[in-house]
Amino acid sequence: MKKKYKSFFIGTGCVLLGMLSCACGNNGSTEAINGTTEQVSEQMSSDTTSMKESGMPQEKSSKKQEDTKETKLSVEPTASMVINPYTGDLTPAEGLEFESNGDGTCIIKSEGNFDGDNLILPQTSPAGDIVTGVDEYAFYDVKIDYLVFDNVSMEIKDSAFSSCEFKNLVINQSVLNIGKDAFAYNEKAESVTILNSECTIDQYAFYNTGKHMSFGITDSTIDMEDSAISGSNEETIAIYNSKINMGKDAFAYADRVTDVQFYNCEIDMDKYAFYNTGDSANVVIDTCSLDINDSALSGNKFETLELRNCISLELGAEAIAYSDDLLSVKISGSDMKIGKYTFYNDDSMTEIEIDAGNGMVELAKAACSGVGDDCEKITVSCGTVKLGDDVFAYNDNLLQINITGTIENKGNYMFSNCPDKLVINVNGEVFNKDSFDGN
């Protein structure tokens, strides 16, 4: 039933990739990507009207803060693997050009006569004005080893460090409002590290930045606007002890990522946050409070996904759908809600494991429906489970469903279009489709 739409999605994907390739060839990529995304979204919206009507899922289409606040999490802190890579002198850079605001504050206009390997952003100008911002293109094409924001509060205006060839960016104990393309177009970046800070990150702030780059955050509060880290070139993402709000496409189109780790975080993830991201990546989200909205992890390029020890978990509709490279998903924690078509059209998926301990698992209508031809086994362990209508339907090669726990609710047509040889094991008692429905 779902396969008849596959050629449509493949064709649309090729169009999108072609458009993006053209868009990336110049510094107007932000506008080009936005236009391309809107164009493809309109096309897909038109072509999938019949899918909406039938109920089948579809594929994708700040104020400056004054002082640093302590990050408060609902879970206990854990040891961080993100460390400050800069251990050198923190003497502020000299020779910079400043412009006074006439009220005891100023902005940095350009690098002026600065000539050094490490750029340490100052808190004040030589005239004693407090630095509140960095102007647009202020450090365009400046070549440095370390770019360091330490204990500062300021606005980084659009493109302020665009095409600045820094190797390492460090933000420590700071409050930053980071503008569009602020650190974009730097293929030589090796690391971005944010520690004990509060940051708002605007669109494409790190677009086309990085090569074999690591992206690390610890003990911080980060508000990512739509497409904030989209199009970046990091290979690893490691985030600890932090509160992360991801807008749409926040980490999208990052096709070099191989490893993603979140530990002890509060995460709110909007649509397509990791769309087309990953190079057979292994992703672990451990001991986190998670709100994964509709389609938030849809269309990723992950190989494995583990949601471990979830403090609370809610997966929206199609949350992990259309992820063609994903081989397995393992979910553990306490009470959890799994939305409609969560794993839909994950063509390479072989197995789904859900373990809520003694908690409640609520599988919404069609939650595990239409996973893909390779899915042979689904396991649910919990205290109680609610099974919605069509919950396991349209899995052509599903061989085994294991349920441990009390079934509180059984929906209709739960195994529609599943093979007759499907074995359903409930607390050690074996059923087939007919005997389970009648019991």
Coordinates of C-alpha atoms in Angstrom, one line a residue:
M1 CA 0.0 0.0 0.0
K2 CA 2.8 2.4 0.9
K3 CA 5.1 1.3 -1.9
K4 CA 3.2 3.1 -4.7
Y5 CA 4.3 6.5 -3.2
K6 CA 8.0 5.5 -3.2
S7 CA 8.9 6.7 -6.7
F8 CA 7.4 10.1 -5.9
F9 CA 9.6 10.6 -2.9
I10 CA 12.7 9.4 -4.7
G11 CA 12.0 11.8 -7.6
T12 CA 11.3 14.7 -5.3
G13 CA 14.5 14.0 -3.3
C14 CA 16.6 14.2 -6.5
V15 CA 15.0 17.5 -7.4
L16 CA 15.8 18.9 -3.9
L17 CA 19.4 17.7 -4.0
G18 CA 20.0 19.2 -7.4
M19 CA 18.6 22.5 -6.3
L20 CA 20.7 22.5 -3.2
S21 CA 23.8 21.8 -5.2
C22 CA 23.2 24.9 -7.2
A23 CA 22.4 26.9 -4.2
C24 CA 25.6 26.0 -2.4
G25 CA 27.9 27.5 -5.1
N26 CA 27.6 31.1 -3.9
N27 CA 27.3 33.3 -0.8
G28 CA 23.6 33.7 -1.4
S29 CA 22.9 30.1 -0.3
T30 CA 20.7 31.0 2.6
E31 CA 18.2 32.7 0.3
A32 CA 18.6 30.0 -2.3
I33 CA 17.9 27.2 0.2
N34 CA 14.9 29.0 1.6
G35 CA 13.4 29.5 -1.9
T36 CA 14.2 25.9 -2.8
T37 CA 12.6 24.5 0.3
E38 CA 9.4 26.5 -0.3
Q39 CA 9.2 25.4 -3.9
V40 CA 9.6 21.7 -3.1
S41 CA 7.2 22.0 -0.2
E42 CA 4.5 23.5 -2.5
Q43 CA 5.1 20.7 -5.1
M44 CA 4.9 18.0 -2.4
S45 CA 1.8 19.5 -0.8
S46 CA 0.0 19.5 -4.2
D47 CA 1.1 15.9 -5.1
T48 CA 0.2 14.3 -1.8
T49 CA -3.4 15.6 -1.4
S50 CA -4.8 12.1 -1.9
M51 CA -2.5 10.8 0.8
K52 CA -3.8 13.4 3.3
E53 CA -7.4 12.4 2.5
S54 CA -6.7 8.7 3.0
G55 CA -5.0 9.3 6.3
M56 CA -1.6 8.0 5.1
P57 CA 1.5 9.9 6.2
Q58 CA 3.5 12.2 4.0
E59 CA 7.2 12.9 3.6
K60 CA 8.9 16.3 4.3
S61 CA 8.8 19.2 2.7
S62 CA 15.5 37.4 20.5
K63 CA 16.1 39.5 22.7
K64 CA 19.6 40.0 24.0
Q65 CA 20.1 38.6 27.5
E66 CA 21.8 40.6 30.1
D67 CA 23.5 38.0 32.3
T68 CA 24.3 34.3 32.5
K69 CA 21.8 32.2 34.3
E70 CA 22.3 28.8 35.8
T71 CA 20.9 25.9 33.6
K72 CA 18.3 24.0 35.6
L73 CA 17.6 20.4 34.5
S74 CA 15.1 17.8 35.8
V75 CA 17.8 15.2 35.9
E76 CA 21.0 14.9 37.9
P77 CA 24.2 16.2 36.3
T78 CA 26.5 13.7 34.7
A79 CA 30.2 13.8 33.8
S80 CA 30.8 15.8 30.6
M81 CA 33.1 14.7 27.8
V82 CA 33.1 18.2 26.4
I83 CA 36.1 20.2 27.6
N84 CA 37.5 23.7 26.9
P85 CA 40.1 23.2 24.2
Y86 CA 41.7 26.6 24.8
T87 CA 44.1 26.8 27.8
G88 CA 46.1 29.8 26.7
D89 CA 46.3 33.5 27.6
L90 CA 42.9 35.3 28.0
T91 CA 44.3 38.8 27.5
P92 CA 41.9 40.6 25.2
A93 CA 42.9 41.2 21.6
E94 CA 44.5 44.5 20.8
G95 CA 44.3 46.8 17.8
L96 CA 40.5 46.2 17.1
E97 CA 38.4 49.0 15.8
F98 CA 35.5 50.1 18.0
E99 CA 32.4 52.4 17.5
S100 CA 30.9 54.0 20.5
N101 CA 27.1 54.0 21.0
G102 CA 27.3 57.2 23.1
D103 CA 25.9 55.6 26.2
G104 CA 28.9 53.9 27.7
T105 CA 28.7 51.0 25.3
C106 CA 30.2 50.2 22.0
I107 CA 30.5 47.6 19.2
I108 CA 33.5 46.1 17.4
K109 CA 33.5 47.4 13.9
S110 CA 36.5 45.4 12.5
E111 CA 39.8 43.7 13.2
G112 CA 41.6 47.0 12.8
N113 CA 45.3 46.4 13.3
F114 CA 44.8 43.1 15.1
D115 CA 47.6 40.7 14.2
G116 CA 47.7 37.5 16.2
D117 CA 46.9 33.8 16.2
N118 CA 44.2 33.8 18.9
L119 CA 41.4 36.3 19.0
I120 CA 40.1 36.9 22.5
L121 CA 37.0 39.1 22.4
P122 CA 37.2 42.0 25.0
Q123 CA 34.6 43.0 27.6
T124 CA 35.4 46.7 27.2
S125 CA 37.1 49.0 24.6
P126 CA 40.3 50.9 25.4
A127 CA 38.1 53.9 26.0
G128 CA 36.2 52.0 28.8
D129 CA 33.0 51.4 26.9
I130 CA 31.3 48.0 27.4
V131 CA 31.3 45.9 24.3
T132 CA 27.7 44.9 23.4
G133 CA 28.2 43.6 19.9
V134 CA 30.2 42.7 16.9
D135 CA 29.2 44.4 13.6
E136 CA 28.4 42.7 10.3
Y137 CA 31.4 41.3 8.4
A138 CA 33.6 42.7 11.1
F139 CA 36.1 39.8 10.9
Y140 CA 35.5 38.7 7.3
D141 CA 38.5 36.6 6.0
V142 CA 40.5 36.9 9.2
K143 CA 42.7 33.9 9.8
I144 CA 43.2 32.7 13.4
D145 CA 43.7 29.5 15.4
Y146 CA 41.3 30.3 18.3
L147 CA 38.3 32.5 18.4
V148 CA 37.3 32.9 22.1
F149 CA 34.3 34.4 23.8
D150 CA 35.0 34.3 27.6
N151 CA 32.7 35.8 30.2
V152 CA 31.1 38.3 27.7
S153 CA 27.6 39.3 26.9
M154 CA 27.0 40.6 23.4
E155 CA 25.2 40.4 20.0
I156 CA 27.0 38.8 17.1
K157 CA 25.4 40.4 14.1
D158 CA 24.6 38.7 10.8
S159 CA 27.7 37.5 9.0
A160 CA 30.0 39.0 11.7
F161 CA 32.6 36.2 11.3
S162 CA 31.5 34.9 7.9
S163 CA 34.4 33.5 6.0
C164 CA 36.6 34.0 9.0
E165 CA 39.1 31.2 8.9
F166 CA 39.2 30.2 12.6
K167 CA 40.2 26.6 13.5
N168 CA 38.5 26.5 16.9
L169 CA 35.6 28.5 18.3
V170 CA 35.2 28.6 22.1
I171 CA 32.2 30.2 23.9
N172 CA 32.6 30.0 27.7
Q173 CA 30.5 31.5 30.5
S174 CA 28.9 34.0 28.0
V175 CA 25.6 35.2 26.8
L176 CA 25.4 35.5 23.1
N177 CA 22.8 36.4 20.5
I178 CA 24.2 34.9 17.3
G179 CA 22.9 36.3 14.0
K180 CA 22.3 34.7 10.6
D181 CA 25.4 33.3 8.9
A182 CA 27.4 34.6 11.8
F183 CA 30.1 31.9 11.6
A184 CA 29.3 30.6 8.1
Y185 CA 31.5 29.7 5.2
N186 CA 34.6 28.4 7.1
E187 CA 35.7 25.1 5.8
K188 CA 38.8 25.0 8.0
A189 CA 37.0 24.9 11.4
E190 CA 38.0 21.9 13.5
S191 CA 35.8 22.5 16.6
V192 CA 32.9 24.5 18.0
T193 CA 32.7 24.3 21.8
I194 CA 30.0 26.0 24.0
L195 CA 30.4 25.8 27.8
N196 CA 28.4 27.2 30.7
S197 CA 26.7 29.7 28.4
E198 CA 23.3 31.0 27.1
C199 CA 23.1 31.3 23.3
T200 CA 20.4 32.1 20.8
I201 CA 21.5 30.9 17.4
D202 CA 19.8 32.3 14.2
Q203 CA 19.4 30.7 10.8
Y204 CA 22.4 29.2 9.0
A205 CA 24.8 30.5 11.7
F206 CA 27.3 27.7 10.8
Y207 CA 26.4 27.1 7.2
N208 CA 29.1 25.4 5.2
T209 CA 31.4 25.6 8.3
G210 CA 33.7 22.8 9.3
K211 CA 35.7 19.9 8.0
H212 CA 36.2 16.8 10.3
M213 CA 34.8 19.2 12.9
S214 CA 33.4 18.4 16.4
F215 CA 30.5 20.3 17.8
G216 CA 30.2 20.2 21.6
I217 CA 27.9 21.8 24.2
T218 CA 27.9 21.4 28.0
D219 CA 26.1 23.0 30.9
S220 CA 24.4 25.5 28.7
T221 CA 21.0 26.8 27.5
I222 CA 20.7 26.9 23.7
D223 CA 17.8 28.3 21.7
M224 CA 18.2 27.3 18.0
E225 CA 16.1 29.1 15.5
D226 CA 14.9 27.3 12.4
S227 CA 17.9 26.0 10.4
A228 CA 20.4 27.3 13.0
I229 CA 23.1 24.6 12.4
S230 CA 21.7 23.5 9.0
G231 CA 24.3 22.8 6.3
S232 CA 27.2 22.6 8.7
N233 CA 30.0 20.1 8.2
E234 CA 30.6 18.6 11.6
E235 CA 31.3 14.9 12.0
T236 CA 30.5 14.6 15.7
I237 CA 27.8 16.2 17.9
A238 CA 28.2 15.8 21.7
I239 CA 25.8 17.7 24.1
Y240 CA 25.7 17.3 27.9
N241 CA 23.8 18.7 30.9
S242 CA 22.0 21.3 28.7
K243 CA 18.6 22.6 27.8
I244 CA 18.2 22.6 24.0
N245 CA 15.4 24.0 22.0
M246 CA 15.7 23.0 18.4
G247 CA 13.7 24.8 15.7
K248 CA 12.7 23.3 12.3
D249 CA 15.7 21.9 10.4
A250 CA 18.0 22.9 13.2
F251 CA 20.7 20.3 12.3
A252 CA 19.4 19.5 8.8
Y253 CA 21.6 18.8 5.8
A254 CA 24.7 17.9 7.7
D255 CA 25.7 14.9 5.7
R256 CA 29.1 14.2 7.3
V257 CA 27.8 13.4 10.8
T258 CA 28.8 10.0 12.0
D259 CA 28.2 10.2 15.8
V260 CA 25.5 12.1 17.8
Q261 CA 25.4 12.0 21.7
F262 CA 23.0 13.7 24.0
Y263 CA 23.3 13.1 27.8
N264 CA 21.3 14.5 30.7
C265 CA 19.5 17.1 28.6
E266 CA 16.1 18.7 28.3
I267 CA 15.3 18.6 24.5
D268 CA 12.4 20.1 22.6
M269 CA 12.8 19.1 18.9
D270 CA 10.8 20.6 16.1
K271 CA 10.1 19.2 12.6
Y272 CA 12.9 17.8 10.5
A273 CA 15.5 18.8 13.1
F274 CA 17.9 16.2 11.6
Y275 CA 16.5 15.9 8.1
N276 CA 19.0 14.5 5.6
T277 CA 21.7 14.5 8.4
G278 CA 24.1 11.7 9.0
D279 CA 26.6 9.5 7.3
S280 CA 25.4 6.1 8.6
A281 CA 25.5 7.8 12.0
N282 CA 25.1 6.1 15.4
V283 CA 22.9 8.3 17.6
V284 CA 22.5 7.9 21.4
I285 CA 20.2 10.1 23.5
D286 CA 20.6 9.1 27.1
T287 CA 18.9 10.1 30.3
C288 CA 17.0 13.0 28.7
S289 CA 13.6 14.6 28.9
L290 CA 12.4 14.5 25.4
D291 CA 9.6 16.2 23.4
I292 CA 10.1 15.0 19.9
N293 CA 7.5 16.7 17.8
D294 CA 5.8 15.6 14.5
S295 CA 8.5 14.5 12.0
A296 CA 11.3 15.8 14.2
L297 CA 13.7 12.9 13.3
S298 CA 12.0 12.2 10.0
G299 CA 14.2 11.7 6.9
N300 CA 17.5 11.3 8.9
K301 CA 20.5 9.3 7.5
F302 CA 21.2 7.5 10.8
E303 CA 22.2 3.9 11.0
T304 CA 21.2 3.2 14.6
L305 CA 19.1 5.2 17.1
E306 CA 18.9 4.6 20.8
L307 CA 16.7 6.6 23.2
R308 CA 18.0 5.4 26.5
N309 CA 16.6 5.9 30.0
C310 CA 14.2 8.6 28.9
I311 CA 12.9 10.7 31.8
S312 CA 9.7 11.4 29.8
L313 CA 9.2 10.7 26.1
E314 CA 6.6 11.8 23.6
L315 CA 7.1 10.9 19.9
G316 CA 4.9 12.9 17.6
A317 CA 3.4 11.7 14.3
E318 CA 6.0 10.4 11.8
A319 CA 8.7 11.3 14.3
I320 CA 11.2 8.8 12.9
A321 CA 9.6 8.2 9.5
Y322 CA 11.2 8.0 6.0
S323 CA 14.7 7.2 7.4
D324 CA 15.9 4.8 4.7
D325 CA 19.3 4.0 6.3
L326 CA 18.0 3.3 9.8
L327 CA 18.6 -0.4 10.8
S328 CA 17.3 -0.4 14.3
V329 CA 15.6 1.7 17.0
K330 CA 15.9 1.0 20.7
I331 CA 13.8 3.0 23.2
S332 CA 13.9 2.6 27.0
G333 CA 12.6 4.7 29.9
S334 CA 9.4 5.1 31.9
D335 CA 6.0 6.2 30.6
M336 CA 6.0 7.0 26.9
K337 CA 3.7 7.9 24.1
I338 CA 4.4 6.8 20.5
G339 CA 2.5 8.8 17.8
K340 CA 0.9 7.8 14.5
Y341 CA 3.2 6.4 11.8
T342 CA 6.2 7.0 14.0
F343 CA 8.4 4.5 12.0
Y344 CA 6.6 4.7 8.7
N345 CA 8.6 3.8 5.6
D346 CA 11.9 3.1 7.4
D347 CA 12.8 0.7 4.6
S348 CA 15.9 -0.8 6.2
M349 CA 14.6 -1.2 9.7
T350 CA 14.9 -4.8 10.9
E351 CA 13.8 -4.5 14.6
I352 CA 12.1 -2.1 17.0
E353 CA 12.6 -2.4 20.8
I354 CA 10.5 -0.5 23.3
D355 CA 11.1 -1.0 27.0
A356 CA 9.2 1.1 29.6
G357 CA 10.0 -1.0 32.6
N358 CA 6.9 -0.9 34.8
G359 CA 5.6 2.2 33.1
M360 CA 2.9 2.8 30.5
V361 CA 3.4 2.6 26.7
E362 CA 0.7 4.2 24.6
L363 CA 1.0 3.2 20.9
A364 CA -1.3 5.5 18.9
K365 CA -3.2 4.6 15.8
A366 CA -0.8 3.1 13.2
A367 CA 2.2 3.8 15.5
C368 CA 4.2 0.9 14.1
S369 CA 2.3 0.6 10.8
G370 CA 4.1 0.4 7.4
V371 CA 7.6 0.2 8.8
G372 CA 9.2 -1.5 5.8
D373 CA 9.8 -4.8 4.1
D374 CA 12.8 -5.6 6.3
C375 CA 11.1 -5.3 9.7
E376 CA 10.6 -8.8 11.1
K377 CA 10.4 -8.2 14.9
I378 CA 8.8 -5.7 17.3
T379 CA 9.2 -5.9 21.1
V380 CA 7.3 -4.0 23.7
S381 CA 8.1 -4.4 27.4
C382 CA 6.1 -2.4 30.0
G383 CA 3.7 -2.4 32.9
T384 CA 0.7 -1.7 30.8
V385 CA 0.3 -1.0 27.1
K386 CA -2.5 0.6 25.0
L387 CA -2.7 -0.5 21.4
G388 CA -4.4 1.8 18.9
D389 CA -6.2 0.9 15.7
D390 CA -3.9 -0.4 12.8
V391 CA -1.0 -0.3 15.3
F392 CA 1.0 -3.0 13.5
A393 CA -0.7 -3.0 10.1
Y394 CA 0.9 -3.1 6.7
N395 CA 4.1 -4.8 7.7
D396 CA 4.4 -7.3 4.9
N397 CA 7.2 -9.4 6.4
L398 CA 6.6 -9.0 10.1
L399 CA 7.2 -12.4 11.8
Q400 CA 7.1 -11.7 15.5
I401 CA 5.6 -9.4 18.1
N402 CA 6.6 -9.8 21.7
I403 CA 4.6 -8.0 24.4
T404 CA 5.5 -8.2 28.1
G405 CA 3.0 -6.4 30.3
T406 CA -0.8 -5.9 30.7
I407 CA -2.7 -5.0 27.6
E408 CA -5.1 -2.3 28.7
N409 CA -6.6 -1.5 25.3
K410 CA -6.8 -3.3 22.0
G411 CA -7.7 -1.4 18.8
N412 CA -9.2 -2.5 15.6
Y413 CA -7.4 -3.9 12.5
M414 CA -4.2 -4.1 14.5
F415 CA -2.6 -6.7 12.1
S416 CA -4.2 -5.7 8.8
N417 CA -2.1 -6.8 5.8
C418 CA 0.4 -8.6 8.1
P419 CA 1.4 -12.1 7.1
D420 CA -0.6 -15.1 8.3
K421 CA 2.5 -16.6 9.8
L422 CA 2.9 -13.7 12.3
V423 CA 3.5 -15.0 15.9
I424 CA 2.3 -12.8 18.8
N425 CA 3.8 -13.6 22.1
V426 CA 2.1 -12.0 25.1
N427 CA 3.8 -12.8 28.5
G428 CA 4.8 -16.2 27.1
E429 CA 1.5 -17.1 25.6
V430 CA 1.5 -17.5 21.8
F431 CA -1.3 -16.3 19.5
N432 CA -1.8 -15.8 15.8
K433 CA -3.7 -12.8 14.4
D434 CA -7.2 -14.3 14.7
S435 CA -6.7 -15.8 18.2
F436 CA -5.2 -12.6 19.6
D437 CA -8.1 -10.4 18.3
G438 CA -10.6 -12.8 19.8
N439 CA -8.9 -13.1 23.2

